[in-house]
Amino acid sequence: MYADSTQAPETSPEFTNDESYAMALDKLDPLASFRDQFHLPPSSDGTPAIYLAGNSLGLQPIGVRDEITQELDDWARLGVDAHFDGHNPWYGYHEIFRGSGARLVGAQPGEVVMMNSLTVNLHLMMVTFYQPTKSRYKILMDYPAFPSDVYAIKSQLRHHGYDPAEALIEIRPREGEHTLRTEDIVEHIDRHGHSIALVLLAGVNYFTGQVYDMGLITQTGKKQGCIVGWDLAHAAGNVEMKLHDWDVDFACWCNYKYVNSGPGALAGCFVHQRHGNNLRQPRLAGWWGNDPNQRFQMHLLPEFTPQPGAAGWQISNPPILAAAPLKASLALFDQATIPALRKKSLMLTAYLQFLIDDISPERFEVITPRVPKARGCQLSILVHRRPEALLKSLQDGCVVCDFRRPDVIRVAPVPLYNSFHDVWRFAQVLQKHDEKS
Ligand SMILES: *Cc1c(COP(=O)(O)O)cnc(C)c1O
C-alpha cells in the first residue's frame, strides 16, 4: 500500500496532549540534566524562550567561555610559546578532536579533521575528488539543496569547463510529493551512474528534514564507479552515522547547527582512510597539511609532503579562538552519546508530530517523512492558513524557529537541551494561531 518507504505510518508511542503528560516525560528523561549545560536565551518576560532553531544555530554550552578564556590567557601569558607550552598546545590543537570528531560521524580516528568552514571544505574536497573524464563528468545532488552547495558545485563545474545546465543533475521529488523516494535515487544512479563522476547529496535535507539512506545510496554510487560525498550540515550531531563502514569517500559539515560550537565555528571534514593514506591524492596544499615533523624546516624543504589522514588536507594553521568552543561542545556529545541522544530525539520528534496531527491537517501539514529513520530532529510544517501572520503568533508565543517564505516553518527539538514541555508549549502556540477562522 505504501510504495514510498519514507511515508509508511510510524508506530508511535501512545501520547496524550495534556501538559502534565509532557512534564512526566521530562521527569523520565535520562538526558534531562544536559539542558543545564546550555545558555537558554530568555524571552521578553525573562523565562526561557521556546528555542527550536538548533538546526540553524545551536545554543551555547556553558563550558565554552572557559575554553576560550583558557586560550586568551595562554596567549597573554605565553605569546608565541603557547604553540608548545600552552595548556592545550596550539601546534597540535586539531588533534584534540581526533577521537570526538570521529565518534560524531562514525569514523576511524584520523579520518576526521576540523578545519575552515563548510563551503570551503566542499571546495577542497571537490578539488581532490571531482576528477571528470570525457564520459564521466556529471554531479548528482538533491533538490532543493542549500544555495551555498549549489553555488559551489556549479562553480566547480564551470571551473572544469562544463555547463551546469548539462552537467548538474538535481534529483527532485515526484509531482505532488515533498520528499525524495529512496528507490528513485537508487534507480537514477543505477541507470545514469556511468556518466556521474560525483554523487554529492545532503545527508539530511535542510528544507524538508528528510534523512536519506546514506548507506544504501553510497553503496549504489560506488557500484557504478562514482565518488560519493555527503554534506552533513544537518546530519552531524543529529542522526547516527557510520561513514567509515558505509565506505563514504568524503563528507563535510558545519559545527554551528546541531553541534553547538558557535557562529561560524570551525567545520568538519571526513576523508576515508583509503584516500587519506594515499599521499599522492591531488589537493590544494598548505603548510598545515604538511608532515608536522618537517613543517618548521620551512624554506629548506620546498616540497609538500602531506601527513596521512584527513589532517593532510589542512591548509592554514587553525583559528584557535574559533576552535576552542568545539572542545566544550564535543565533550557533551561524548558524555551523552549519540545513540542515547538519537533515542530521545525519536521520542521528542514523534511527540511533536503527534501534537501537530492533533490540531488539524487543514491548518498544519508536516512535510517531513513520517518514518522515524527518514527524519532527524526537524519537522518542516506547511502552514495552510495565513502563514504570514504566523510569524507574529510565534514571536508573541516566545518561539524561536525558522520561517521559509512563503509558508513553511522548520522546528527542531534538540535532545541535548529541549524538553518535552518545550514541544508542548510550542504546540499550544500553533493551536492558538488563527484558531477561529
Ligand atoms: C548551513 C549550511 C551551509 C552553510 O555553509 P557555510 O559554509 O557554513 O556558511 C551550507 N550547506 C548546507 C547544506 C547547510 O545546511
Short mmCIF file of C-alpha atoms and ligand atoms in Angstrom, two decimals:
data_model
loop_
_atom_site.label_atom_id
_atom_site.label_comp_id
_atom_site.label_asym_id
_atom_site.label_seq_id
_atom_site.Cartn_x
_atom_site.Cartn_y
_atom_site.Cartn_z
CA MET A 1 0.00 0.00 0.00
CA TYR A 2 2.84 2.41 0.83
CA ALA A 3 5.07 2.32 -2.24
CA ASP A 4 7.09 5.15 -0.74
CA SER A 5 9.18 3.66 2.02
CA THR A 6 9.62 7.04 3.71
CA GLN A 7 5.89 7.60 4.16
CA ALA A 8 4.63 4.40 5.79
CA PRO A 9 2.90 5.23 9.08
CA GLU A 10 5.06 5.00 12.14
CA THR A 11 4.04 3.02 15.16
CA SER A 12 4.35 5.84 17.64
CA PRO A 13 4.16 5.51 21.39
CA GLU A 14 0.79 6.33 22.92
CA PHE A 15 1.00 10.05 23.62
CA THR A 16 -1.61 12.32 25.16
CA ASN A 17 -1.88 16.07 24.71
CA ASP A 18 -2.09 17.38 28.26
CA GLU A 19 0.61 19.43 29.93
CA SER A 20 1.13 17.09 32.87
CA TYR A 21 1.98 14.33 30.41
CA ALA A 22 4.75 16.47 28.86
CA MET A 23 6.14 17.15 32.32
CA ALA A 24 6.02 13.46 33.19
CA LEU A 25 8.06 12.67 30.06
CA ASP A 26 10.66 15.21 31.17
CA LYS A 27 10.84 13.57 34.61
CA LEU A 28 11.57 10.22 32.99
CA ASP A 29 14.16 11.63 30.56
CA PRO A 30 17.65 10.35 31.48
CA LEU A 31 19.25 13.20 29.46
CA ALA A 32 17.16 15.99 31.02
CA SER A 33 20.07 17.41 33.05
CA PHE A 34 22.03 18.30 29.88
CA ARG A 35 19.67 21.28 29.46
CA ASP A 36 21.51 22.89 32.40
CA GLN A 37 24.74 22.75 30.38
CA PHE A 38 23.43 25.40 27.94
CA HIS A 39 22.59 29.09 27.95
CA LEU A 40 18.88 29.23 27.09
CA PRO A 41 18.01 32.61 25.53
CA PRO A 42 15.38 34.39 27.63
CA SER A 43 12.15 35.67 26.13
CA SER A 44 10.84 39.18 26.87
CA ASP A 45 9.34 38.13 30.23
CA GLY A 46 12.65 36.60 31.36
CA THR A 47 11.57 32.95 31.12
CA PRO A 48 13.43 30.75 28.63
CA ALA A 49 12.19 31.11 25.06
CA ILE A 50 10.94 28.02 23.28
CA TYR A 51 14.12 27.58 21.28
CA LEU A 52 13.52 25.27 18.31
CA ALA A 53 16.19 26.71 15.99
CA GLY A 54 19.05 24.34 16.80
CA ASN A 55 19.05 23.36 13.13
CA SER A 56 20.19 26.93 12.35
CA LEU A 57 22.36 27.82 15.33
CA GLY A 58 22.80 25.51 18.28
CA LEU A 59 22.82 27.05 21.76
CA GLN A 60 25.96 27.95 23.66
CA PRO A 61 27.28 25.28 26.02
CA ILE A 62 28.13 26.76 29.42
CA GLY A 63 31.68 25.37 29.14
CA VAL A 64 32.52 27.37 26.01
CA ARG A 65 33.52 30.54 27.83
CA ASP A 66 36.19 28.78 29.90
CA GLU A 67 37.66 27.13 26.82
CA ILE A 68 38.02 30.47 25.04
CA THR A 69 39.32 32.14 28.20
CA GLN A 70 41.96 29.44 28.51
CA GLU A 71 43.35 30.30 25.09
CA LEU A 72 43.17 34.05 25.71
CA ASP A 73 45.07 33.54 28.97
CA ASP A 74 47.72 31.39 27.29
CA TRP A 75 48.14 33.97 24.57
CA ALA A 76 48.51 36.72 27.19
CA ARG A 77 50.84 34.67 29.39
CA LEU A 78 52.98 32.90 26.82
CA GLY A 79 52.68 34.66 23.49
CA VAL A 80 54.16 32.55 20.72
CA ASP A 81 55.35 29.91 23.19
CA ALA A 82 51.75 28.78 23.72
CA HIS A 83 52.17 26.81 20.49
CA PHE A 84 54.16 24.27 22.53
CA ASP A 85 53.84 25.26 26.19
CA GLY A 86 50.18 26.24 26.37
CA HIS A 87 47.63 24.26 28.36
CA ASN A 88 46.36 22.93 25.02
CA PRO A 89 49.41 23.41 22.79
CA TRP A 90 48.27 25.19 19.63
CA TYR A 91 50.69 23.33 17.40
CA GLY A 92 48.59 20.18 17.56
CA TYR A 93 45.28 21.75 18.57
CA HIS A 94 43.27 19.97 15.87
CA GLU A 95 44.34 16.62 17.35
CA ILE A 96 42.16 17.34 20.38
CA PHE A 97 39.18 16.44 18.16
CA ARG A 98 40.65 13.27 16.71
CA GLY A 99 38.51 10.95 18.82
CA SER A 100 35.41 13.03 19.48
CA GLY A 101 35.20 14.24 15.86
CA ALA A 102 35.40 10.67 14.60
CA ARG A 103 32.73 9.46 17.03
CA LEU A 104 30.36 12.18 15.88
CA VAL A 105 30.08 10.72 12.38
CA GLY A 106 31.11 7.07 12.79
CA ALA A 107 34.66 7.41 11.51
CA GLN A 108 38.04 5.95 12.42
CA PRO A 109 40.42 8.28 14.28
CA GLY A 110 42.40 10.17 11.64
CA GLU A 111 39.55 10.21 9.13
CA VAL A 112 38.15 13.47 10.53
CA VAL A 113 39.71 16.89 10.83
CA MET A 114 38.15 20.13 11.99
CA MET A 115 39.15 22.98 9.69
CA ASN A 116 37.87 26.00 7.74
CA SER A 117 34.14 26.29 7.16
CA LEU A 118 31.68 24.06 5.37
CA THR A 119 31.55 25.52 1.88
CA VAL A 120 35.32 25.97 1.82
CA ASN A 121 35.74 22.30 2.72
CA LEU A 122 33.29 21.29 -0.01
CA HIS A 123 35.50 23.10 -2.49
CA LEU A 124 38.67 21.49 -1.13
CA MET A 125 37.08 18.05 -1.33
CA MET A 126 35.89 18.65 -4.88
CA VAL A 127 39.41 19.68 -5.90
CA THR A 128 40.56 16.23 -4.82
CA PHE A 129 37.56 14.08 -5.63
CA TYR A 130 35.85 15.66 -8.62
CA GLN A 131 38.05 14.36 -11.41
CA PRO A 132 35.85 14.46 -14.51
CA THR A 133 36.64 12.48 -17.66
CA LYS A 134 35.17 12.72 -21.14
CA SER A 135 32.46 10.16 -20.43
CA ARG A 136 32.05 10.62 -16.67
CA TYR A 137 31.73 14.21 -15.56
CA LYS A 138 28.27 14.82 -14.06
CA ILE A 139 27.47 15.72 -10.47
CA LEU A 140 24.27 14.46 -8.84
CA MET A 141 22.66 16.38 -5.98
CA ASP A 142 19.28 16.51 -4.25
CA TYR A 143 16.68 19.25 -4.77
CA PRO A 144 16.06 21.59 -3.05
CA ALA A 145 19.65 21.95 -1.89
CA PHE A 146 21.15 24.68 0.26
CA PRO A 147 22.16 27.56 -2.03
CA SER A 148 25.80 27.59 -0.97
CA ASP A 149 26.17 23.97 -2.12
CA VAL A 150 24.55 24.77 -5.46
CA TYR A 151 26.87 27.75 -5.98
CA ALA A 152 29.94 25.73 -5.00
CA ILE A 153 29.08 22.81 -7.27
CA LYS A 154 28.16 24.97 -10.26
CA SER A 155 31.38 26.94 -9.91
CA GLN A 156 33.41 23.71 -9.79
CA LEU A 157 31.68 22.51 -12.96
CA ARG A 158 32.41 25.79 -14.74
CA HIS A 159 35.98 25.71 -13.48
CA HIS A 160 36.39 22.39 -15.33
CA GLY A 161 34.74 23.81 -18.45
CA TYR A 162 31.27 22.24 -18.08
CA ASP A 163 27.88 23.86 -18.39
CA PRO A 164 25.88 23.22 -15.19
CA ALA A 165 22.67 23.11 -17.26
CA GLU A 166 24.01 19.89 -18.75
CA ALA A 167 26.42 18.53 -16.15
CA LEU A 168 24.47 19.11 -12.93
CA ILE A 169 21.67 16.65 -12.16
CA GLU A 170 19.25 17.70 -9.45
CA ILE A 171 17.04 14.85 -8.38
CA ARG A 172 13.60 16.12 -7.38
CA PRO A 173 10.57 14.82 -5.50
CA ARG A 174 7.81 13.39 -7.70
CA GLU A 175 4.96 15.63 -8.76
CA GLY A 176 2.72 16.32 -5.77
CA GLU A 177 5.26 14.96 -3.25
CA HIS A 178 7.55 16.87 -0.92
CA THR A 179 10.39 14.43 -0.32
CA LEU A 180 12.52 12.09 -2.39
CA ARG A 181 11.87 8.40 -2.64
CA THR A 182 14.91 6.27 -1.92
CA GLU A 183 14.03 3.98 -4.83
CA ASP A 184 14.03 6.96 -7.21
CA ILE A 185 17.53 7.98 -6.12
CA VAL A 186 18.83 4.43 -6.38
CA GLU A 187 17.21 3.89 -9.77
CA HIS A 188 18.65 7.13 -11.10
CA ILE A 189 22.17 6.18 -10.03
CA ASP A 190 21.80 2.65 -11.40
CA ARG A 191 20.63 3.99 -14.75
CA HIS A 192 22.92 7.03 -15.21
CA GLY A 193 25.83 6.22 -12.87
CA HIS A 194 28.26 5.61 -15.73
CA SER A 195 28.15 9.33 -16.58
CA ILE A 196 28.23 10.57 -12.97
CA ALA A 197 31.63 11.47 -11.52
CA LEU A 198 30.34 12.60 -8.15
CA VAL A 199 27.23 11.92 -6.06
CA LEU A 200 27.04 14.78 -3.54
CA LEU A 201 23.80 14.86 -1.57
CA ALA A 202 22.89 16.28 1.82
CA GLY A 203 22.68 13.56 4.48
CA VAL A 204 19.66 15.41 5.85
CA ASN A 205 17.83 17.80 3.53
CA TYR A 206 17.88 21.28 5.06
CA PHE A 207 14.39 22.20 3.85
CA THR A 208 12.32 19.06 4.40
CA GLY A 209 14.36 17.46 7.19
CA GLN A 210 14.42 14.19 5.23
CA VAL A 211 17.25 11.81 6.17
CA TYR A 212 18.46 9.93 3.12
CA ASP A 213 19.52 6.31 3.28
CA MET A 214 23.21 7.22 3.25
CA GLY A 215 24.47 3.64 3.46
CA LEU A 216 22.38 2.37 0.55
CA ILE A 217 22.97 5.42 -1.66
CA THR A 218 26.73 5.27 -1.05
CA GLN A 219 26.78 1.58 -1.90
CA THR A 220 24.73 2.21 -5.07
CA GLY A 221 27.01 5.03 -6.22
CA LYS A 222 30.18 3.08 -5.59
CA LYS A 223 28.83 0.07 -7.52
CA GLN A 224 28.53 2.41 -10.51
CA GLY A 225 32.08 3.70 -10.04
CA CYS A 226 31.05 7.15 -8.75
CA ILE A 227 32.74 9.05 -5.94
CA VAL A 228 30.21 9.55 -3.14
CA GLY A 229 30.43 12.54 -0.81
CA TRP A 230 27.94 13.91 1.72
CA ASP A 231 27.09 17.34 3.05
CA LEU A 232 26.28 16.60 6.68
CA ALA A 233 25.38 20.16 7.79
CA HIS A 234 22.01 18.96 9.11
CA ALA A 235 23.11 15.43 9.96
CA ALA A 236 26.11 15.92 12.26
CA GLY A 237 25.01 15.83 15.89
CA ASN A 238 21.51 14.90 14.74
CA VAL A 239 21.49 11.32 13.46
CA GLU A 240 23.71 8.26 13.84
CA MET A 241 26.15 7.67 11.01
CA LYS A 242 28.77 5.11 10.04
CA LEU A 243 30.80 6.94 7.43
CA HIS A 244 33.73 4.55 7.62
CA ASP A 245 31.70 1.35 7.38
CA TRP A 246 29.50 2.79 4.64
CA ASP A 247 32.69 3.42 2.68
CA VAL A 248 31.83 7.06 2.08
CA ASP A 249 34.61 8.81 0.13
CA PHE A 250 34.36 12.20 1.83
CA ALA A 251 31.98 14.35 3.86
CA CYS A 252 31.80 17.93 5.14
CA TRP A 253 29.70 19.63 7.77
CA CYS A 254 29.45 22.79 9.82
CA ASN A 255 29.63 22.62 13.61
CA TYR A 256 27.33 25.52 14.48
CA LYS A 257 23.98 23.78 13.91
CA TYR A 258 23.33 20.61 15.95
CA VAL A 259 26.94 20.53 17.14
CA ASN A 260 26.56 23.79 19.12
CA SER A 261 30.04 25.20 18.56
CA GLY A 262 29.10 28.79 17.83
CA PRO A 263 28.52 31.05 14.82
CA GLY A 264 30.99 30.35 12.03
CA ALA A 265 32.59 27.57 14.08
CA LEU A 266 35.41 25.53 12.67
CA ALA A 267 33.86 22.93 10.36
CA GLY A 268 34.29 19.17 10.00
CA CYS A 269 35.76 17.16 7.15
CA PHE A 270 35.88 13.38 6.67
CA VAL A 271 38.21 11.63 4.24
CA HIS A 272 38.02 7.84 4.13
CA GLN A 273 41.34 6.33 5.19
CA ARG A 274 41.55 4.56 1.85
CA HIS A 275 42.12 8.02 0.37
CA GLY A 276 43.72 9.62 3.41
CA ASN A 277 46.59 7.14 3.38
CA ASN A 278 47.24 7.77 -0.29
CA LEU A 279 49.70 10.64 -0.09
CA ARG A 280 49.58 11.10 -3.84
CA GLN A 281 45.95 12.31 -3.81
CA PRO A 282 45.86 15.68 -5.59
CA ARG A 283 44.92 18.54 -3.30
CA LEU A 284 45.32 22.24 -2.67
CA ALA A 285 48.26 22.27 -0.29
CA GLY A 286 49.37 24.49 2.57
CA TRP A 287 51.86 24.15 5.40
CA TRP A 288 49.40 22.81 8.00
CA GLY A 289 48.69 19.75 5.86
CA ASN A 290 52.39 19.02 5.73
CA ASP A 291 54.08 16.38 7.85
CA PRO A 292 54.36 18.25 11.20
CA ASN A 293 57.86 16.85 11.83
CA GLN A 294 59.16 18.67 8.78
CA ARG A 295 56.96 21.75 8.92
CA PHE A 296 59.44 24.08 10.52
CA GLN A 297 62.24 23.26 8.18
CA MET A 298 60.46 25.96 6.24
CA HIS A 299 62.29 27.06 3.09
CA LEU A 300 64.79 24.21 3.45
CA LEU A 301 62.03 21.84 2.34
CA PRO A 302 60.17 23.43 -0.54
CA GLU A 303 58.30 20.21 -1.49
CA PHE A 304 54.97 19.49 0.20
CA THR A 305 54.82 16.13 2.00
CA PRO A 306 51.28 15.61 3.25
CA GLN A 307 50.63 13.98 6.59
CA PRO A 308 48.38 10.92 6.30
CA GLY A 309 44.67 11.18 7.06
CA ALA A 310 42.17 14.00 6.75
CA ALA A 311 44.63 16.31 8.52
CA GLY A 312 46.71 16.30 5.34
CA TRP A 313 44.04 18.49 3.73
CA GLN A 314 44.57 21.34 6.19
CA ILE A 315 45.97 24.46 4.59
CA SER A 316 46.47 27.12 7.25
CA ASN A 317 47.09 27.00 10.97
CA PRO A 318 43.65 26.88 12.64
CA PRO A 319 41.89 29.85 14.31
CA ILE A 320 42.31 28.70 17.91
CA LEU A 321 39.64 31.06 19.30
CA ALA A 322 37.10 29.64 16.85
CA ALA A 323 38.20 26.08 17.60
CA ALA A 324 38.02 26.32 21.39
CA PRO A 325 34.18 26.08 21.62
CA LEU A 326 34.31 22.70 19.90
CA LYS A 327 36.16 21.32 22.89
CA ALA A 328 33.22 22.08 25.18
CA SER A 329 30.51 21.07 22.74
CA LEU A 330 32.01 17.75 21.67
CA ALA A 331 32.60 16.84 25.31
CA LEU A 332 28.82 16.95 25.78
CA PHE A 333 28.28 14.57 22.86
CA ASP A 334 30.79 12.18 24.39
CA GLN A 335 29.02 12.33 27.75
CA ALA A 336 25.51 11.92 26.38
CA THR A 337 26.50 9.59 23.49
CA ILE A 338 24.92 9.70 20.05
CA PRO A 339 22.77 6.54 20.44
CA ALA A 340 21.16 7.89 23.64
CA LEU A 341 20.59 11.30 22.05
CA ARG A 342 19.02 9.70 19.00
CA LYS A 343 16.73 7.62 21.21
CA LYS A 344 15.43 10.75 22.95
CA SER A 345 15.26 12.63 19.65
CA LEU A 346 12.97 9.98 18.13
CA MET A 347 10.59 10.41 21.07
CA LEU A 348 10.71 14.22 21.07
CA THR A 349 10.02 14.47 17.35
CA ALA A 350 7.31 11.80 17.39
CA TYR A 351 5.66 13.71 20.24
CA LEU A 352 5.85 16.94 18.22
CA GLN A 353 4.30 15.15 15.23
CA PHE A 354 1.52 13.78 17.44
CA LEU A 355 0.66 17.26 18.79
CA ILE A 356 0.62 18.80 15.31
CA ASP A 357 -1.55 15.98 13.93
CA ASP A 358 -3.84 16.59 16.87
CA ILE A 359 -4.54 20.19 15.76
CA SER A 360 -5.92 19.83 12.24
CA PRO A 361 -4.50 18.77 8.87
CA GLU A 362 -6.36 21.66 7.25
CA ARG A 363 -4.21 24.05 9.23
CA PHE A 364 -0.81 22.41 9.57
CA GLU A 365 0.75 19.70 7.44
CA VAL A 366 4.09 18.09 8.22
CA ILE A 367 6.07 17.57 5.00
CA THR A 368 8.95 15.74 6.68
CA PRO A 369 8.78 11.94 6.26
CA ARG A 370 6.75 10.16 8.93
CA VAL A 371 9.07 7.18 9.15
CA PRO A 372 11.46 7.69 12.10
CA LYS A 373 14.56 6.53 10.24
CA ALA A 374 13.85 9.01 7.43
CA ARG A 375 13.99 12.04 9.68
CA GLY A 376 16.07 13.57 12.47
CA CYS A 377 15.08 16.27 14.95
CA GLN A 378 13.48 18.63 12.46
CA LEU A 379 9.90 18.76 11.27
CA SER A 380 9.03 21.10 8.40
CA ILE A 381 5.47 22.31 8.66
CA LEU A 382 3.40 23.65 5.81
CA VAL A 383 1.11 26.37 7.15
CA HIS A 384 -2.18 26.39 5.27
CA ARG A 385 -3.88 29.32 6.95
CA ARG A 386 -2.46 32.85 6.99
CA PRO A 387 1.20 31.80 7.11
CA GLU A 388 2.37 35.43 7.03
CA ALA A 389 0.53 36.11 10.29
CA LEU A 390 2.11 33.09 11.96
CA LEU A 391 5.43 34.88 12.37
CA LYS A 392 3.77 37.29 14.80
CA SER A 393 1.99 34.48 16.67
CA LEU A 394 5.34 32.73 17.09
CA GLN A 395 7.03 35.88 18.34
CA ASP A 396 4.21 36.59 20.76
CA GLY A 397 4.44 33.00 21.95
CA CYS A 398 8.21 33.33 22.58
CA VAL A 399 9.03 30.70 19.94
CA VAL A 400 12.37 30.88 18.16
CA CYS A 401 12.22 28.89 14.94
CA ASP A 402 12.81 29.32 11.26
CA PHE A 403 10.32 30.64 8.71
CA ARG A 404 10.86 29.94 5.00
CA ARG A 405 8.73 32.05 2.74
CA PRO A 406 6.05 31.67 1.65
CA ASP A 407 4.56 29.08 4.01
CA VAL A 408 6.95 26.64 5.70
CA ILE A 409 8.28 26.74 9.24
CA ARG A 410 11.06 24.46 10.37
CA VAL A 411 11.20 23.41 14.00
CA ALA A 412 13.84 21.22 15.56
CA PRO A 413 13.53 19.97 19.13
CA VAL A 414 17.09 19.11 20.08
CA PRO A 415 17.61 16.26 22.56
CA LEU A 416 20.57 17.91 24.32
CA TYR A 417 18.64 20.94 25.52
CA ASN A 418 14.98 20.85 24.51
CA SER A 419 12.34 19.38 26.79
CA PHE A 420 9.02 17.69 26.09
CA HIS A 421 7.47 20.70 27.78
CA ASP A 422 9.10 22.99 25.19
CA VAL A 423 7.41 20.94 22.49
CA TRP A 424 4.08 21.08 24.30
CA ARG A 425 4.33 24.87 24.71
CA PHE A 426 5.13 25.24 21.01
CA ALA A 427 2.08 23.18 20.04
CA GLN A 428 -0.07 25.49 22.20
CA VAL A 429 1.14 28.46 20.16
CA LEU A 430 0.25 26.68 16.90
CA GLN A 431 -3.12 25.67 18.28
CA LYS A 432 -3.97 29.27 19.15
CA HIS A 433 -2.81 30.68 15.82
CA ASP A 434 -5.77 31.62 13.66
CA GLU A 435 -7.98 29.40 15.79
CA LYS A 436 -11.27 30.98 14.86
CA SER A 437 -11.08 31.22 11.08
C1 LIG B 1 24.15 25.60 6.90
C2 LIG B 1 24.56 25.05 5.59
C3 LIG B 1 25.61 25.62 4.85
C4 LIG B 1 26.35 26.85 5.34
O1 LIG B 1 27.61 26.95 4.75
P1 LIG B 1 28.82 27.72 5.47
O2 LIG B 1 29.92 27.49 4.54
O3 LIG B 1 28.99 27.12 6.81
O4 LIG B 1 28.45 29.16 5.59
C5 LIG B 1 25.95 25.03 3.65
N1 LIG B 1 25.30 23.93 3.19
C6 LIG B 1 24.30 23.36 3.88
C7 LIG B 1 23.61 22.15 3.35
C8 LIG B 1 23.88 23.92 5.09
O5 LIG B 1 22.86 23.38 5.75
#
